[in-house]
Structure formats: C-alpha cells, structure tokens
C-alpha cells in the first residue's frame, strides 16, 4: 500500500516542482486554503502554542500571525518539492549566504563543526549550501515511516551533495570521520522537544520552562567540534538569507548546557521578531516543566 501511494504521488510532486514560480505560488495559495480553511490542519495546536508563548500579543494579532504562518508553511513545504527541478543558478538567487567566510575559515583551519539550525524560515533550502562550504556536509534527520517517501525525501535533500544520516547513525559517523581525518559539517535541528528518555536539561524557551535537546553540545564536546548556528531570514516570498554565528570555537571551555542555552536564546530572539516564520504545528511545549 505504501508503494502504491508513492507511485501515485510522485508524478504529482514532479509536476508541482516544474511549475513556473508565479503559478507555483498561486498553487501554494490554493493549498493554504485547503490546509487552513478547509482541513484546519493542527490549528488547535498552533493556537495553543501562540497563546502560551505570546501572551503579550493581542488575540487579533495572534490570529494574524496564525494566518501568515500557514501561508509560509505551505510555501516552505512546496519549496522543498521545487528543489527536485530548480536549477543551481535559480537557487543561488533565492537562497543567499551573507557571511560564508565564517564557515570557510573553519575548513581552512582543519576543524570540523556542528551546525545547529531551527525550524524557522527555510530550513529545507538550507541543505543547498553544501557545495559552497568546503566541508563534507552531513545532515542528521529522523527517518520517515514510509520507506518510499523516506527515500524520496533523502533524494531531494541530497541533490546538493548533502549526506543524510539517521539520528542513530550520528555518533558512529562522527567517530569514523574523526578516525579517518575527514572534515565535516554536521547539521542538526535542535529546537524541538526531546524524547522523554533523553532529557538532561530544561530552560525557559519563549517564557515557558521546557526540556531541551542537548545532543549537539554533547557531541561537540566529545569530538572537539566547533559549534556554529545558522539564522535564516525570509526576505520576501521565495527569497531567503542565511547568516552564520559562532557559538563556541572550543566547546570544552563552556559549562554544561551553556552552549545549548546560547543557541536557544538566539532562536527565541528571531521568533519574537517575526513569529510567523516559526514551525508552530509541532508540539514543542507538550512536556512543560511545572
């Protein structure tokens, strides 16, 4: 059954990917109408998250943020499909890096890095930076239940030579690369809620005490990896800018969880500036610490 669903869906996804951008975004508007107005996908979760984390914002303003978020979410996921056919030249125009030298300097120094990202703006197109960074780009991801769609997602995300590895393979991969002297940049999205059996630290995130992911910091200390953050901003529809920020050159010099808190405070600042570009459909605050 999973294979049949995949076979039926693939031609549609390809057709969507080759649409000219003006028609592509008209189609995204139609998807927004279906997802938000008709289906109401996770609308209750989004409203609860916005009310919990933005209590200082009026209900009218939160409703406006909600609508903008759903429009952006539809754009972003369709843009991932667009990656199937978009040219490298077009991608360079639409996803620009403001300070690539920061990353290139680590490659020149022969130091591997962990890149922490968040579910903000275009984290999908972030995977297109690999040809520019001077490292072997490796993205850690959670495997999909449908093996055929998992293979498709890995293919789309690997178009720009990014190696996709499952979460459980992250530590063996880092250890092997370190033994073989292979420079790499490991990308981790570290802003969502961790599994209950992997909670080591909690902190206030958008005013709410919650458990936080600490894996990136722990791995950086274990394998002596610099920690850098990428902040992606949406300039306008279909156009993004990425800026790198160094969090720790020598992570062992920092107290436990200090790097994690630095990272999440930067994410928090970005969300508060333009909350409509954060992924509010995730149950980020489901394990609140009373």
PDB file of C-alpha atoms in Angstrom:
ATOM      1  CA  UNK A   1       0.000   0.000   0.000  1.00  0.00           C
ATOM      2  CA  UNK A   2       2.811   2.424   0.866  1.00  0.00           C
ATOM      3  CA  UNK A   3       4.403   1.786  -2.530  1.00  0.00           C
ATOM      4  CA  UNK A   4       1.094   2.421  -4.331  1.00  0.00           C
ATOM      5  CA  UNK A   5       0.664   5.749  -2.529  1.00  0.00           C
ATOM      6  CA  UNK A   6       4.212   6.703  -3.515  1.00  0.00           C
ATOM      7  CA  UNK A   7       3.703   5.725  -7.182  1.00  0.00           C
ATOM      8  CA  UNK A   8       0.525   7.790  -7.348  1.00  0.00           C
ATOM      9  CA  UNK A   9       2.034  10.805  -5.577  1.00  0.00           C
ATOM     10  CA  UNK A  10       5.407  11.047  -7.358  1.00  0.00           C
ATOM     11  CA  UNK A  11       4.134  12.309 -10.766  1.00  0.00           C
ATOM     12  CA  UNK A  12       2.080  14.985  -8.996  1.00  0.00           C
ATOM     13  CA  UNK A  13       5.085  16.106  -6.966  1.00  0.00           C
ATOM     14  CA  UNK A  14       7.193  16.346 -10.110  1.00  0.00           C
ATOM     15  CA  UNK A  15       4.538  18.404 -11.903  1.00  0.00           C
ATOM     16  CA  UNK A  16       4.370  20.776  -8.938  1.00  0.00           C
ATOM     17  CA  UNK A  17       8.154  21.141  -8.969  1.00  0.00           C
ATOM     18  CA  UNK A  18       8.282  22.277 -12.623  1.00  0.00           C
ATOM     19  CA  UNK A  19       5.567  24.926 -12.324  1.00  0.00           C
ATOM     20  CA  UNK A  20       6.807  28.481 -13.127  1.00  0.00           C
ATOM     21  CA  UNK A  21       7.182  30.411  -9.901  1.00  0.00           C
ATOM     22  CA  UNK A  22       4.138  32.719 -10.353  1.00  0.00           C
ATOM     23  CA  UNK A  23       1.868  29.692 -10.913  1.00  0.00           C
ATOM     24  CA  UNK A  24       3.742  27.733  -8.229  1.00  0.00           C
ATOM     25  CA  UNK A  25       2.863  30.322  -5.578  1.00  0.00           C
ATOM     26  CA  UNK A  26      -0.738  30.563  -6.801  1.00  0.00           C
ATOM     27  CA  UNK A  27      -0.904  26.818  -6.214  1.00  0.00           C
ATOM     28  CA  UNK A  28       0.572  27.384  -2.733  1.00  0.00           C
ATOM     29  CA  UNK A  29      -2.260  29.854  -2.031  1.00  0.00           C
ATOM     30  CA  UNK A  30      -4.747  27.142  -3.011  1.00  0.00           C
ATOM     31  CA  UNK A  31      -3.006  24.627  -0.716  1.00  0.00           C
ATOM     32  CA  UNK A  32      -3.149  27.196   2.094  1.00  0.00           C
ATOM     33  CA  UNK A  33      -6.927  27.498   1.586  1.00  0.00           C
ATOM     34  CA  UNK A  34      -7.313  23.714   1.835  1.00  0.00           C
ATOM     35  CA  UNK A  35      -4.931  23.210   4.769  1.00  0.00           C
ATOM     36  CA  UNK A  36      -6.033  26.160   6.861  1.00  0.00           C
ATOM     37  CA  UNK A  37      -9.620  26.972   5.885  1.00  0.00           C
ATOM     38  CA  UNK A  38     -10.991  23.551   4.923  1.00  0.00           C
ATOM     39  CA  UNK A  39      -8.968  20.915   6.803  1.00  0.00           C
ATOM     40  CA  UNK A  40      -7.789  23.077   9.704  1.00  0.00           C
ATOM     41  CA  UNK A  41      -4.538  21.092   9.992  1.00  0.00           C
ATOM     42  CA  UNK A  42      -3.292  21.284  13.611  1.00  0.00           C
ATOM     43  CA  UNK A  43      -4.998  24.631  14.027  1.00  0.00           C
ATOM     44  CA  UNK A  44      -5.745  23.900  17.691  1.00  0.00           C
ATOM     45  CA  UNK A  45      -2.060  23.121  18.364  1.00  0.00           C
ATOM     46  CA  UNK A  46      -0.941  26.319  16.637  1.00  0.00           C
ATOM     47  CA  UNK A  47      -3.390  28.472  18.591  1.00  0.00           C
ATOM     48  CA  UNK A  48      -2.416  26.895  21.903  1.00  0.00           C
ATOM     49  CA  UNK A  49       1.296  27.402  21.143  1.00  0.00           C
ATOM     50  CA  UNK A  50       0.805  31.050  20.163  1.00  0.00           C
ATOM     51  CA  UNK A  51      -1.360  31.809  23.200  1.00  0.00           C
ATOM     52  CA  UNK A  52       1.131  30.124  25.535  1.00  0.00           C
ATOM     53  CA  UNK A  53       4.288  31.780  24.199  1.00  0.00           C
ATOM     54  CA  UNK A  54       2.979  35.167  23.047  1.00  0.00           C
ATOM     55  CA  UNK A  55       0.617  36.198  25.874  1.00  0.00           C
ATOM     56  CA  UNK A  56       1.674  39.832  25.439  1.00  0.00           C
ATOM     57  CA  UNK A  57       0.217  39.856  21.909  1.00  0.00           C
ATOM     58  CA  UNK A  58      -3.494  40.564  21.403  1.00  0.00           C
ATOM     59  CA  UNK A  59      -5.805  37.821  20.182  1.00  0.00           C
ATOM     60  CA  UNK A  60      -6.309  39.708  16.915  1.00  0.00           C
ATOM     61  CA  UNK A  61      -2.547  39.930  16.348  1.00  0.00           C
ATOM     62  CA  UNK A  62      -2.121  36.230  17.144  1.00  0.00           C
ATOM     63  CA  UNK A  63      -4.805  35.388  14.574  1.00  0.00           C
ATOM     64  CA  UNK A  64      -2.885  37.429  12.011  1.00  0.00           C
ATOM     65  CA  UNK A  65       0.356  35.594  12.905  1.00  0.00           C
ATOM     66  CA  UNK A  66      -1.513  32.284  12.593  1.00  0.00           C
ATOM     67  CA  UNK A  67      -2.694  33.048   9.037  1.00  0.00           C
ATOM     68  CA  UNK A  68       0.748  34.269   7.945  1.00  0.00           C
ATOM     69  CA  UNK A  69       2.320  31.153   9.441  1.00  0.00           C
ATOM     70  CA  UNK A  70       0.085  28.783   7.482  1.00  0.00           C
ATOM     71  CA  UNK A  71       0.795  30.660   4.251  1.00  0.00           C
ATOM     72  CA  UNK A  72       4.513  30.448   4.923  1.00  0.00           C
ATOM     73  CA  UNK A  73       4.337  26.774   5.915  1.00  0.00           C
ATOM     74  CA  UNK A  74       2.630  25.884   2.626  1.00  0.00           C
ATOM     75  CA  UNK A  75       5.260  27.873   0.698  1.00  0.00           C
ATOM     76  CA  UNK A  76       8.112  26.179   2.541  1.00  0.00           C
ATOM     77  CA  UNK A  77       6.991  22.596   2.063  1.00  0.00           C
ATOM     78  CA  UNK A  78       6.192  23.175  -1.595  1.00  0.00           C
ATOM     79  CA  UNK A  79       9.608  24.824  -1.988  1.00  0.00           C
ATOM     80  CA  UNK A  80      11.127  21.565  -0.803  1.00  0.00           C
ATOM     81  CA  UNK A  81       9.334  19.858  -3.706  1.00  0.00           C
ATOM     82  CA  UNK A  82      10.578  22.646  -6.008  1.00  0.00           C
ATOM     83  CA  UNK A  83      14.114  21.511  -5.164  1.00  0.00           C
ATOM     84  CA  UNK A  84      13.501  18.476  -7.381  1.00  0.00           C
ATOM     85  CA  UNK A  85      13.814  20.570 -10.549  1.00  0.00           C
ATOM     86  CA  UNK A  86      15.150  24.025  -9.670  1.00  0.00           C
ATOM     87  CA  UNK A  87      18.474  24.992 -11.255  1.00  0.00           C
ATOM     88  CA  UNK A  88      21.548  25.811  -9.178  1.00  0.00           C
ATOM     89  CA  UNK A  89      21.576  29.329 -10.655  1.00  0.00           C
ATOM     90  CA  UNK A  90      17.986  29.985  -9.615  1.00  0.00           C
ATOM     91  CA  UNK A  91      18.652  28.593  -6.142  1.00  0.00           C
ATOM     92  CA  UNK A  92      21.668  30.885  -5.732  1.00  0.00           C
ATOM     93  CA  UNK A  93      19.410  33.876  -6.401  1.00  0.00           C
ATOM     94  CA  UNK A  94      16.742  32.734  -3.970  1.00  0.00           C
ATOM     95  CA  UNK A  95      18.852  31.453  -1.076  1.00  0.00           C
ATOM     96  CA  UNK A  96      21.850  33.634  -0.300  1.00  0.00           C
ATOM     97  CA  UNK A  97      24.507  33.425   2.416  1.00  0.00           C
ATOM     98  CA  UNK A  98      25.645  36.695   3.965  1.00  0.00           C
ATOM     99  CA  UNK A  99      28.907  35.544   5.632  1.00  0.00           C
ATOM    100  CA  UNK A 100      30.171  32.333   4.041  1.00  0.00           C
ATOM    101  CA  UNK A 101      33.759  33.215   5.062  1.00  0.00           C
ATOM    102  CA  UNK A 102      32.971  32.292   8.661  1.00  0.00           C
ATOM    103  CA  UNK A 103      32.428  28.661   7.642  1.00  0.00           C
ATOM    104  CA  UNK A 104      35.279  28.591   5.128  1.00  0.00           C
ATOM    105  CA  UNK A 105      37.708  29.721   7.850  1.00  0.00           C
ATOM    106  CA  UNK A 106      36.955  26.582   9.873  1.00  0.00           C
ATOM    107  CA  UNK A 107      37.612  24.431   6.810  1.00  0.00           C
ATOM    108  CA  UNK A 108      40.970  26.202   6.301  1.00  0.00           C
ATOM    109  CA  UNK A 109      41.862  25.582   9.954  1.00  0.00           C
ATOM    110  CA  UNK A 110      41.013  21.888   9.548  1.00  0.00           C
ATOM    111  CA  UNK A 111      38.323  21.938  12.237  1.00  0.00           C
ATOM    112  CA  UNK A 112      35.024  20.117  11.789  1.00  0.00           C
ATOM    113  CA  UNK A 113      31.871  21.840  13.011  1.00  0.00           C
ATOM    114  CA  UNK A 114      28.370  21.168  14.227  1.00  0.00           C
ATOM    115  CA  UNK A 115      25.819  23.460  12.611  1.00  0.00           C
ATOM    116  CA  UNK A 116      22.708  23.976  14.735  1.00  0.00           C
ATOM    117  CA  UNK A 117      19.605  25.158  12.919  1.00  0.00           C
ATOM    118  CA  UNK A 118      15.994  25.740  13.894  1.00  0.00           C
ATOM    119  CA  UNK A 119      12.614  25.135  12.272  1.00  0.00           C
ATOM    120  CA  UNK A 120      12.456  28.732  11.145  1.00  0.00           C
ATOM    121  CA  UNK A 121      12.005  30.302   7.693  1.00  0.00           C
ATOM    122  CA  UNK A 122      13.521  27.903   5.113  1.00  0.00           C
ATOM    123  CA  UNK A 123      15.319  25.069   6.862  1.00  0.00           C
ATOM    124  CA  UNK A 124      14.712  22.891   3.775  1.00  0.00           C
ATOM    125  CA  UNK A 125      16.628  25.116   1.336  1.00  0.00           C
ATOM    126  CA  UNK A 126      19.409  25.369   3.898  1.00  0.00           C
ATOM    127  CA  UNK A 127      20.551  21.954   2.612  1.00  0.00           C
ATOM    128  CA  UNK A 128      21.562  23.580  -0.688  1.00  0.00           C
ATOM    129  CA  UNK A 129      24.617  25.303   0.819  1.00  0.00           C
ATOM    130  CA  UNK A 130      26.817  22.184   0.785  1.00  0.00           C
ATOM    131  CA  UNK A 131      28.757  22.908  -2.478  1.00  0.00           C
ATOM    132  CA  UNK A 132      29.937  26.232  -1.025  1.00  0.00           C
ATOM    133  CA  UNK A 133      31.154  25.330   2.468  1.00  0.00           C
ATOM    134  CA  UNK A 134      34.464  23.471   1.948  1.00  0.00           C
ATOM    135  CA  UNK A 135      33.309  20.560   4.150  1.00  0.00           C
ATOM    136  CA  UNK A 136      31.595  17.260   3.684  1.00  0.00           C
ATOM    137  CA  UNK A 137      28.024  18.256   4.546  1.00  0.00           C
ATOM    138  CA  UNK A 138      26.104  15.775   6.694  1.00  0.00           C
ATOM    139  CA  UNK A 139      22.538  16.344   7.857  1.00  0.00           C
ATOM    140  CA  UNK A 140      21.080  14.343  10.728  1.00  0.00           C
ATOM    141  CA  UNK A 141      17.383  13.575  10.244  1.00  0.00           C
ATOM    142  CA  UNK A 142      14.526  11.450  11.574  1.00  0.00           C
ATOM    143  CA  UNK A 143      13.588   8.603   9.251  1.00  0.00           C
ATOM    144  CA  UNK A 144      10.041   8.595   7.789  1.00  0.00           C
ATOM    145  CA  UNK A 145       7.730   5.646   8.376  1.00  0.00           C
ATOM    146  CA  UNK A 146       7.033   5.192   4.651  1.00  0.00           C
ATOM    147  CA  UNK A 147      10.319   3.840   3.182  1.00  0.00           C
ATOM    148  CA  UNK A 148       9.499   5.059  -0.334  1.00  0.00           C
ATOM    149  CA  UNK A 149       8.800   8.632   0.736  1.00  0.00           C
ATOM    150  CA  UNK A 150      11.819   8.460   3.037  1.00  0.00           C
ATOM    151  CA  UNK A 151      13.942   7.585   0.009  1.00  0.00           C
ATOM    152  CA  UNK A 152      12.362  10.446  -1.973  1.00  0.00           C
ATOM    153  CA  UNK A 153      12.955  12.992   0.801  1.00  0.00           C
ATOM    154  CA  UNK A 154      16.572  11.861   1.110  1.00  0.00           C
ATOM    155  CA  UNK A 155      16.962  12.176  -2.657  1.00  0.00           C
ATOM    156  CA  UNK A 156      15.509  15.700  -2.689  1.00  0.00           C
ATOM    157  CA  UNK A 157      17.567  16.824   0.295  1.00  0.00           C
ATOM    158  CA  UNK A 158      20.727  15.231  -1.129  1.00  0.00           C
ATOM    159  CA  UNK A 159      20.507  16.979  -4.504  1.00  0.00           C
ATOM    160  CA  UNK A 160      23.290  19.345  -3.469  1.00  0.00           C
ATOM    161  CA  UNK A 161      25.535  16.514  -2.214  1.00  0.00           C
ATOM    162  CA  UNK A 162      24.413  16.672   1.396  1.00  0.00           C
ATOM    163  CA  UNK A 163      24.717  13.255   3.038  1.00  0.00           C
ATOM    164  CA  UNK A 164      21.589  12.355   5.008  1.00  0.00           C
ATOM    165  CA  UNK A 165      22.063  10.121   8.051  1.00  0.00           C
ATOM    166  CA  UNK A 166      19.539   8.863  10.577  1.00  0.00           C
ATOM    167  CA  UNK A 167      19.798  10.067  14.171  1.00  0.00           C
ATOM    168  CA  UNK A 168      21.035   6.681  15.421  1.00  0.00           C
ATOM    169  CA  UNK A 169      23.962   6.804  12.987  1.00  0.00           C
ATOM    170  CA  UNK A 170      25.215  10.255  14.008  1.00  0.00           C
ATOM    171  CA  UNK A 171      27.698   9.111  16.689  1.00  0.00           C
ATOM    172  CA  UNK A 172      29.245   6.236  14.655  1.00  0.00           C
ATOM    173  CA  UNK A 173      29.590   8.558  11.640  1.00  0.00           C
ATOM    174  CA  UNK A 174      31.333  11.272  13.655  1.00  0.00           C
ATOM    175  CA  UNK A 175      33.653   8.753  15.279  1.00  0.00           C
ATOM    176  CA  UNK A 176      34.593   7.202  11.951  1.00  0.00           C
ATOM    177  CA  UNK A 177      35.192  10.580  10.271  1.00  0.00           C
ATOM    178  CA  UNK A 178      37.372  11.668  13.173  1.00  0.00           C
ATOM    179  CA  UNK A 179      39.476   8.478  12.955  1.00  0.00           C
ATOM    180  CA  UNK A 180      39.884   8.937   9.188  1.00  0.00           C
ATOM    181  CA  UNK A 181      40.654  12.653   9.378  1.00  0.00           C
ATOM    182  CA  UNK A 182      37.582  13.619   7.331  1.00  0.00           C
ATOM    183  CA  UNK A 183      36.463  17.217   7.803  1.00  0.00           C
ATOM    184  CA  UNK A 184      32.702  17.553   8.038  1.00  0.00           C
ATOM    185  CA  UNK A 185      29.916  19.929   8.948  1.00  0.00           C
ATOM    186  CA  UNK A 186      27.119  18.135  10.809  1.00  0.00           C
ATOM    187  CA  UNK A 187      23.730  19.806  10.613  1.00  0.00           C
ATOM    188  CA  UNK A 188      21.253  19.299  13.453  1.00  0.00           C
ATOM    189  CA  UNK A 189      17.868  20.911  14.076  1.00  0.00           C
ATOM    190  CA  UNK A 190      17.922  21.324  17.854  1.00  0.00           C
ATOM    191  CA  UNK A 191      14.901  23.429  18.766  1.00  0.00           C
ATOM    192  CA  UNK A 192      12.162  20.787  19.141  1.00  0.00           C
ATOM    193  CA  UNK A 193      11.108  18.721  22.137  1.00  0.00           C
ATOM    194  CA  UNK A 194      13.397  15.772  23.017  1.00  0.00           C
ATOM    195  CA  UNK A 195      12.172  12.269  23.811  1.00  0.00           C
ATOM    196  CA  UNK A 196      11.375  11.731  27.470  1.00  0.00           C
ATOM    197  CA  UNK A 197      14.222   9.239  27.927  1.00  0.00           C
ATOM    198  CA  UNK A 198      16.727  11.780  26.572  1.00  0.00           C
ATOM    199  CA  UNK A 199      16.021  14.752  28.816  1.00  0.00           C
ATOM    200  CA  UNK A 200      19.115  16.126  30.549  1.00  0.00           C
ATOM    201  CA  UNK A 201      18.308  19.824  30.869  1.00  0.00           C
ATOM    202  CA  UNK A 202      15.414  22.260  30.820  1.00  0.00           C
ATOM    203  CA  UNK A 203      15.241  26.027  30.388  1.00  0.00           C
ATOM    204  CA  UNK A 204      12.795  28.809  29.637  1.00  0.00           C
ATOM    205  CA  UNK A 205      12.070  28.978  25.918  1.00  0.00           C
ATOM    206  CA  UNK A 206       9.678  31.761  24.920  1.00  0.00           C
ATOM    207  CA  UNK A 207       8.787  32.176  28.577  1.00  0.00           C
ATOM    208  CA  UNK A 208       7.955  28.524  29.246  1.00  0.00           C
ATOM    209  CA  UNK A 209      10.191  26.054  31.112  1.00  0.00           C
ATOM    210  CA  UNK A 210      10.666  23.045  28.810  1.00  0.00           C
ATOM    211  CA  UNK A 211      13.122  20.172  28.271  1.00  0.00           C
ATOM    212  CA  UNK A 212      15.609  20.936  25.501  1.00  0.00           C
ATOM    213  CA  UNK A 213      17.826  18.982  23.120  1.00  0.00           C
ATOM    214  CA  UNK A 214      21.430  18.875  24.354  1.00  0.00           C
ATOM    215  CA  UNK A 215      22.821  16.368  21.843  1.00  0.00           C
ATOM    216  CA  UNK A 216      24.606  18.906  19.654  1.00  0.00           C
ATOM    217  CA  UNK A 217      26.533  20.322  22.622  1.00  0.00           C
ATOM    218  CA  UNK A 218      27.402  16.868  23.987  1.00  0.00           C
ATOM    219  CA  UNK A 219      28.668  15.671  20.592  1.00  0.00           C
ATOM    220  CA  UNK A 220      30.671  18.870  20.089  1.00  0.00           C
ATOM    221  CA  UNK A 221      32.453  18.342  23.409  1.00  0.00           C
ATOM    222  CA  UNK A 222      33.000  14.624  22.790  1.00  0.00           C
ATOM    223  CA  UNK A 223      34.577  15.096  19.344  1.00  0.00           C
ATOM    224  CA  UNK A 224      36.008  18.627  19.790  1.00  0.00           C
ATOM    225  CA  UNK A 225      33.813  20.228  17.144  1.00  0.00           C
ATOM    226  CA  UNK A 226      33.215  23.951  16.843  1.00  0.00           C
ATOM    227  CA  UNK A 227      29.555  24.925  17.219  1.00  0.00           C
ATOM    228  CA  UNK A 228      28.047  27.426  14.824  1.00  0.00           C
ATOM    229  CA  UNK A 229      24.463  28.477  14.345  1.00  0.00           C
ATOM    230  CA  UNK A 230      22.675  29.458  11.170  1.00  0.00           C
ATOM    231  CA  UNK A 231      19.908  32.037  11.223  1.00  0.00           C
ATOM    232  CA  UNK A 232      17.704  32.016   8.115  1.00  0.00           C
ATOM    233  CA  UNK A 233      15.561  35.054   7.391  1.00  0.00           C
ATOM    234  CA  UNK A 234      12.754  35.335   4.859  1.00  0.00           C
ATOM    235  CA  UNK A 235      13.465  38.426   2.765  1.00  0.00           C
ATOM    236  CA  UNK A 236      10.284  38.114   0.708  1.00  0.00           C
ATOM    237  CA  UNK A 237       8.216  35.320  -0.778  1.00  0.00           C
ATOM    238  CA  UNK A 238      10.575  32.743  -2.291  1.00  0.00           C
ATOM    239  CA  UNK A 239      13.764  34.549  -1.192  1.00  0.00           C
ATOM    240  CA  UNK A 240      15.880  33.866   1.912  1.00  0.00           C
ATOM    241  CA  UNK A 241      19.147  34.915   3.548  1.00  0.00           C
ATOM    242  CA  UNK A 242      21.286  32.741   5.807  1.00  0.00           C
ATOM    243  CA  UNK A 243      23.745  34.155   8.347  1.00  0.00           C
ATOM    244  CA  UNK A 244      26.212  32.089  10.395  1.00  0.00           C
ATOM    245  CA  UNK A 245      27.012  32.826  14.016  1.00  0.00           C
ATOM    246  CA  UNK A 246      29.820  31.245  16.060  1.00  0.00           C
ATOM    247  CA  UNK A 247      28.646  29.901  19.405  1.00  0.00           C
ATOM    248  CA  UNK A 248      31.775  28.041  20.543  1.00  0.00           C
ATOM    249  CA  UNK A 249      35.216  27.506  18.982  1.00  0.00           C
ATOM    250  CA  UNK A 250      36.276  25.258  21.840  1.00  0.00           C
ATOM    251  CA  UNK A 251      33.114  23.798  23.393  1.00  0.00           C
ATOM    252  CA  UNK A 252      35.003  22.104  26.247  1.00  0.00           C
ATOM    253  CA  UNK A 253      35.710  25.584  27.640  1.00  0.00           C
ATOM    254  CA  UNK A 254      31.995  26.104  28.328  1.00  0.00           C
ATOM    255  CA  UNK A 255      29.898  24.964  31.271  1.00  0.00           C
ATOM    256  CA  UNK A 256      27.457  22.145  30.594  1.00  0.00           C
ATOM    257  CA  UNK A 257      24.347  23.346  28.729  1.00  0.00           C
ATOM    258  CA  UNK A 258      25.742  26.871  28.309  1.00  0.00           C
ATOM    259  CA  UNK A 259      26.075  26.458  24.516  1.00  0.00           C
ATOM    260  CA  UNK A 260      22.577  24.972  24.294  1.00  0.00           C
ATOM    261  CA  UNK A 261      21.115  27.956  26.124  1.00  0.00           C
ATOM    262  CA  UNK A 262      23.036  30.439  23.959  1.00  0.00           C
ATOM    263  CA  UNK A 263      21.641  28.787  20.840  1.00  0.00           C
ATOM    264  CA  UNK A 264      18.019  28.718  22.010  1.00  0.00           C
ATOM    265  CA  UNK A 265      18.158  32.328  23.161  1.00  0.00           C
ATOM    266  CA  UNK A 266      19.201  33.317  19.631  1.00  0.00           C
ATOM    267  CA  UNK A 267      16.334  31.247  18.203  1.00  0.00           C
ATOM    268  CA  UNK A 268      13.965  32.926  20.638  1.00  0.00           C
ATOM    269  CA  UNK A 269      15.063  36.406  19.535  1.00  0.00           C
ATOM    270  CA  UNK A 270      14.430  35.539  15.906  1.00  0.00           C
ATOM    271  CA  UNK A 271      10.981  34.116  16.650  1.00  0.00           C
ATOM    272  CA  UNK A 272       9.932  37.179  18.623  1.00  0.00           C
ATOM    273  CA  UNK A 273      10.986  39.444  15.741  1.00  0.00           C
ATOM    274  CA  UNK A 274       8.912  37.579  13.117  1.00  0.00           C
ATOM    275  CA  UNK A 275       6.905  34.789  14.767  1.00  0.00           C
ATOM    276  CA  UNK A 276       5.026  33.857  11.588  1.00  0.00           C
ATOM    277  CA  UNK A 277       8.069  32.017  10.202  1.00  0.00           C
ATOM    278  CA  UNK A 278       8.446  29.506  13.054  1.00  0.00           C
ATOM    279  CA  UNK A 279       7.022  25.976  12.769  1.00  0.00           C
ATOM    280  CA  UNK A 280       4.128  26.299  15.230  1.00  0.00           C
ATOM    281  CA  UNK A 281       2.464  22.981  14.270  1.00  0.00           C
ATOM    282  CA  UNK A 282       4.966  20.988  16.364  1.00  0.00           C
ATOM    283  CA  UNK A 283       4.005  20.235  19.965  1.00  0.00           C
ATOM    284  CA  UNK A 284       7.120  21.960  21.225  1.00  0.00           C
ATOM    285  CA  UNK A 285       5.710  22.714  24.683  1.00  0.00           C
ATOM    286  CA  UNK A 286       3.989  19.362  25.392  1.00  0.00           C
ATOM    287  CA  UNK A 287       6.408  18.458  28.229  1.00  0.00           C
ATOM    288  CA  UNK A 288       6.300  21.679  30.199  1.00  0.00           C
ATOM    289  CA  UNK A 289       8.182  21.757  33.498  1.00  0.00           C
ATOM    290  CA  UNK A 290       5.835  22.975  36.209  1.00  0.00           C
TER     291      UNK A 290
END
